[in-house]
Amino acid sequence: MSLKYIEEFRDGELAKGLVKKIRETSKRDLHLMEVCGTHTTAIFRHGIRSVLPKEITLLSGPGCPVCVTAQKDIDAYVALAGIKDVIVTTFGDLMKVPGSGSTLAKEKAGGADVRIVYSIFDAINIAKENPAKEVVFCAVGFETTIPTIAASVLTALGEGIENFSIYAANKLTTAALAALMETDGVEIDGFILPGHVSVITGTDAYRDTFETYDIPSVIAGFEPIDVLKAILILIEQNEAGKPELVNAYPRAVSDAGNVKAKAIMNQVFELSPATWRGIGEIPDSGMSLKKEFQAFDAAGKFGMNSLPDVPEPKGCACGEILMGLKTPEDCRLYKKACTPMSPVGPCMVSSEGSCAAYYKYS
Ligand code: SF4
């Protein structure tokens, strides 16, 4: 099947054919994890869960950047907003994520200078316009956004902007997969690997995990045909007992990925341990500023290095959902104490969050 135009990836007849094939091929219970939050949303939006045979269970994974941000980092963002003459800049989906005692949205309502930006370069401009203030960007994101954050740091350095810094809670999706496979109780028969992240990382980034765990893995795009095709490949590999790493998104993903973006990322950042909500600390799964860029490190600037862990909201199962151990419906707060209007955990806040997707579409 060689498709060229985007409409073809939404073709109803093709979709019906794939669903038929999935039903014919599926013979036993399989747990397939869509690693990326955008896939979770696409799967719900296109009604894909409802057409799959009952043997196939789709699990959401740790691919929603806001959802995996540790509670201590959310608290740090809220604390930064409370510091005099600090302007906190963030993408909108962090605003309502509950910290232990407050949210950025509440801090803003209470008078803190918290601004939603659409690009980190907006934060640089705010820093230029406000030389007497410190501007901090809440850097939450995966391989897709880290190169842009790195580029902004280089810009700030080049232009001598000293009142700009980032609080980095960046994470590498690729590192989380191995951690998941090592976790007791996690049952995954195949990964639908993230399309956007893979554009940067390339297929090669998954080879180690694939070779270590011998697990069926398919890089997929976000249209219905992309997702159905990935599910079919994973079922076929399981039935044949022949795991493979397949790039089913070749129109966007290459083996090597975006070499320039990776070079910028590695120029500014270095691997570091990172704390993931639900999973805990994973070595080499974060990206911290290199020594020569420490002037742009908000954690260092405001004495927030090595913050202790903070417990996640009581009763919230976000962490287990991100590991495929539970679904939102297993959480006793779902649709009761926790709704999009009054979220308890980040999985109900982010548009890529599993709980928000269940609430909206299921
Ligand atoms: S429904 Fe709310 S409380 Fe429950 S896991 Fe999801 S975000 Fe957490």
Coordinates of C-alpha atoms in Angstrom, one line a residue, residues 41-193:
T41 CA -6.2 11.5 21.0
A42 CA -6.1 10.4 17.3
I43 CA -7.3 6.9 18.2
F44 CA -10.2 8.3 20.2
R45 CA -11.1 11.0 17.6
H46 CA -11.3 8.5 14.8
G47 CA -13.2 5.9 16.8
I48 CA -10.5 3.3 16.4
R49 CA -10.9 1.6 19.7
S50 CA -14.6 0.8 18.9
V51 CA -13.7 -1.1 15.7
L52 CA -11.0 -3.3 17.1
P53 CA -11.6 -6.9 18.1
K54 CA -12.1 -7.4 21.9
E55 CA -8.7 -9.2 22.0
I56 CA -6.8 -6.0 21.3
T57 CA -6.3 -3.6 24.3
L58 CA -4.8 -0.3 23.6
L59 CA -2.9 1.3 26.5
S60 CA -1.8 4.9 26.7
G61 CA 1.9 5.4 27.4
P62 CA 4.2 8.0 28.8
G63 CA 4.2 10.3 25.7
C64 CA 2.3 13.3 27.1
P65 CA 5.0 15.7 28.2
V66 CA 2.8 17.6 30.7
C67 CA 1.5 14.3 32.2
V68 CA 4.9 12.9 32.9
T69 CA 6.2 16.1 34.5
A70 CA 7.0 15.3 38.1
Q71 CA 5.0 17.0 40.9
K72 CA 8.2 18.6 42.3
D73 CA 8.7 20.4 38.9
I74 CA 5.1 21.6 38.8
D75 CA 5.6 22.9 42.3
A76 CA 8.9 24.6 41.2
Y77 CA 7.0 26.4 38.4
V78 CA 4.4 27.6 40.8
A79 CA 7.1 28.7 43.3
L80 CA 8.9 30.7 40.5
A81 CA 5.6 32.6 39.8
G82 CA 5.7 33.7 43.4
I83 CA 9.1 35.3 43.2
K84 CA 9.1 39.1 42.9
D85 CA 10.1 40.5 39.5
V86 CA 9.9 37.1 37.8
I87 CA 7.8 36.6 34.7
V88 CA 7.0 32.9 34.2
T89 CA 6.3 32.0 30.6
T90 CA 4.8 28.7 29.6
F91 CA 2.8 26.8 27.0
G92 CA -0.9 26.9 27.8
D93 CA -1.4 23.3 28.8
L94 CA 0.7 23.7 32.0
M95 CA -1.4 26.5 33.4
K96 CA -4.1 24.3 35.0
V97 CA -1.8 21.4 36.1
P98 CA -2.3 21.1 39.9
G99 CA 0.8 21.5 42.0
S100 CA 0.7 20.5 45.6
G101 CA -0.9 23.8 46.7
S102 CA -1.7 25.9 43.6
T103 CA -1.5 26.1 39.8
L104 CA 0.1 28.6 37.5
A105 CA -3.4 29.7 36.6
K106 CA -4.3 30.4 40.2
E107 CA -1.0 32.3 40.8
K108 CA -1.8 34.4 37.7
A109 CA -5.3 35.1 39.0
G110 CA -3.7 36.1 42.3
G111 CA -1.5 38.7 40.6
A112 CA 1.6 36.8 39.6
D113 CA 3.1 37.6 36.2
V114 CA 2.5 34.3 34.3
R115 CA 2.2 34.5 30.5
I116 CA 1.2 31.9 28.0
V117 CA 3.5 31.9 24.9
Y118 CA 3.2 30.0 21.7
S119 CA 6.9 29.8 21.1
I120 CA 9.9 30.0 23.4
F121 CA 11.1 32.8 21.2
D122 CA 8.1 34.8 22.5
A123 CA 9.7 34.4 26.0
I124 CA 13.0 35.8 24.6
N125 CA 11.1 38.9 23.3
I126 CA 9.4 39.3 26.7
A127 CA 12.9 39.2 28.3
K128 CA 14.1 41.9 25.9
E129 CA 11.1 44.1 26.6
N130 CA 11.5 43.7 30.4
P131 CA 15.2 44.2 31.2
A132 CA 14.5 44.8 34.9
K133 CA 12.7 41.5 35.3
E134 CA 13.8 37.9 35.1
V135 CA 11.9 35.8 32.5
V136 CA 11.7 32.1 33.1
F137 CA 10.4 29.6 30.5
C138 CA 8.9 26.3 31.8
A139 CA 10.7 23.9 29.5
V140 CA 8.6 20.8 29.4
G141 CA 8.9 18.6 26.3
F142 CA 10.3 15.7 24.4
E143 CA 12.7 15.3 21.6
T144 CA 10.3 17.4 19.4
T145 CA 10.7 20.5 21.4
I146 CA 14.2 20.3 23.0
P147 CA 16.0 21.4 19.8
T148 CA 13.9 24.6 19.7
I149 CA 14.6 25.2 23.4
A150 CA 18.3 24.7 22.7
A151 CA 18.1 27.2 19.8
S152 CA 16.6 29.8 22.1
V153 CA 19.4 29.4 24.6
L154 CA 21.9 30.0 21.8
T155 CA 20.0 33.1 20.7
A156 CA 19.9 34.4 24.2
L157 CA 23.7 33.8 24.5
G158 CA 24.4 35.4 21.1
E159 CA 22.3 38.5 21.9
G160 CA 23.6 38.8 25.4
I161 CA 20.1 38.5 27.0
E162 CA 21.0 37.8 30.6
N163 CA 17.5 38.0 32.2
F164 CA 16.2 34.9 30.4
S165 CA 16.4 31.4 31.7
I166 CA 14.7 28.0 31.5
Y167 CA 13.6 25.6 34.1
A168 CA 14.3 22.3 32.3
A169 CA 12.1 19.3 32.8
N170 CA 12.7 18.0 29.3
K171 CA 12.6 14.2 28.8
L172 CA 13.6 11.7 26.2
T173 CA 10.8 9.4 25.1
T174 CA 13.2 6.8 23.9
A175 CA 14.7 6.3 27.4
A176 CA 11.2 5.7 28.9
L177 CA 10.6 2.6 26.8
A178 CA 13.3 0.5 28.4
A179 CA 12.2 1.6 31.9
L180 CA 8.7 0.5 31.1
M181 CA 9.9 -2.9 29.9
E182 CA 11.8 -3.3 33.2
T183 CA 8.8 -2.5 35.4
D184 CA 7.0 -5.3 37.2
G185 CA 3.5 -5.9 36.1
V186 CA 3.8 -4.0 32.9
E187 CA 2.4 -6.1 30.1
I188 CA 3.1 -4.8 26.6
D189 CA 3.0 -6.9 23.4
G190 CA 3.9 -4.1 21.1
F191 CA 4.7 -0.4 20.8
I192 CA 3.1 2.1 18.5
L193 CA 6.0 4.5 18.5

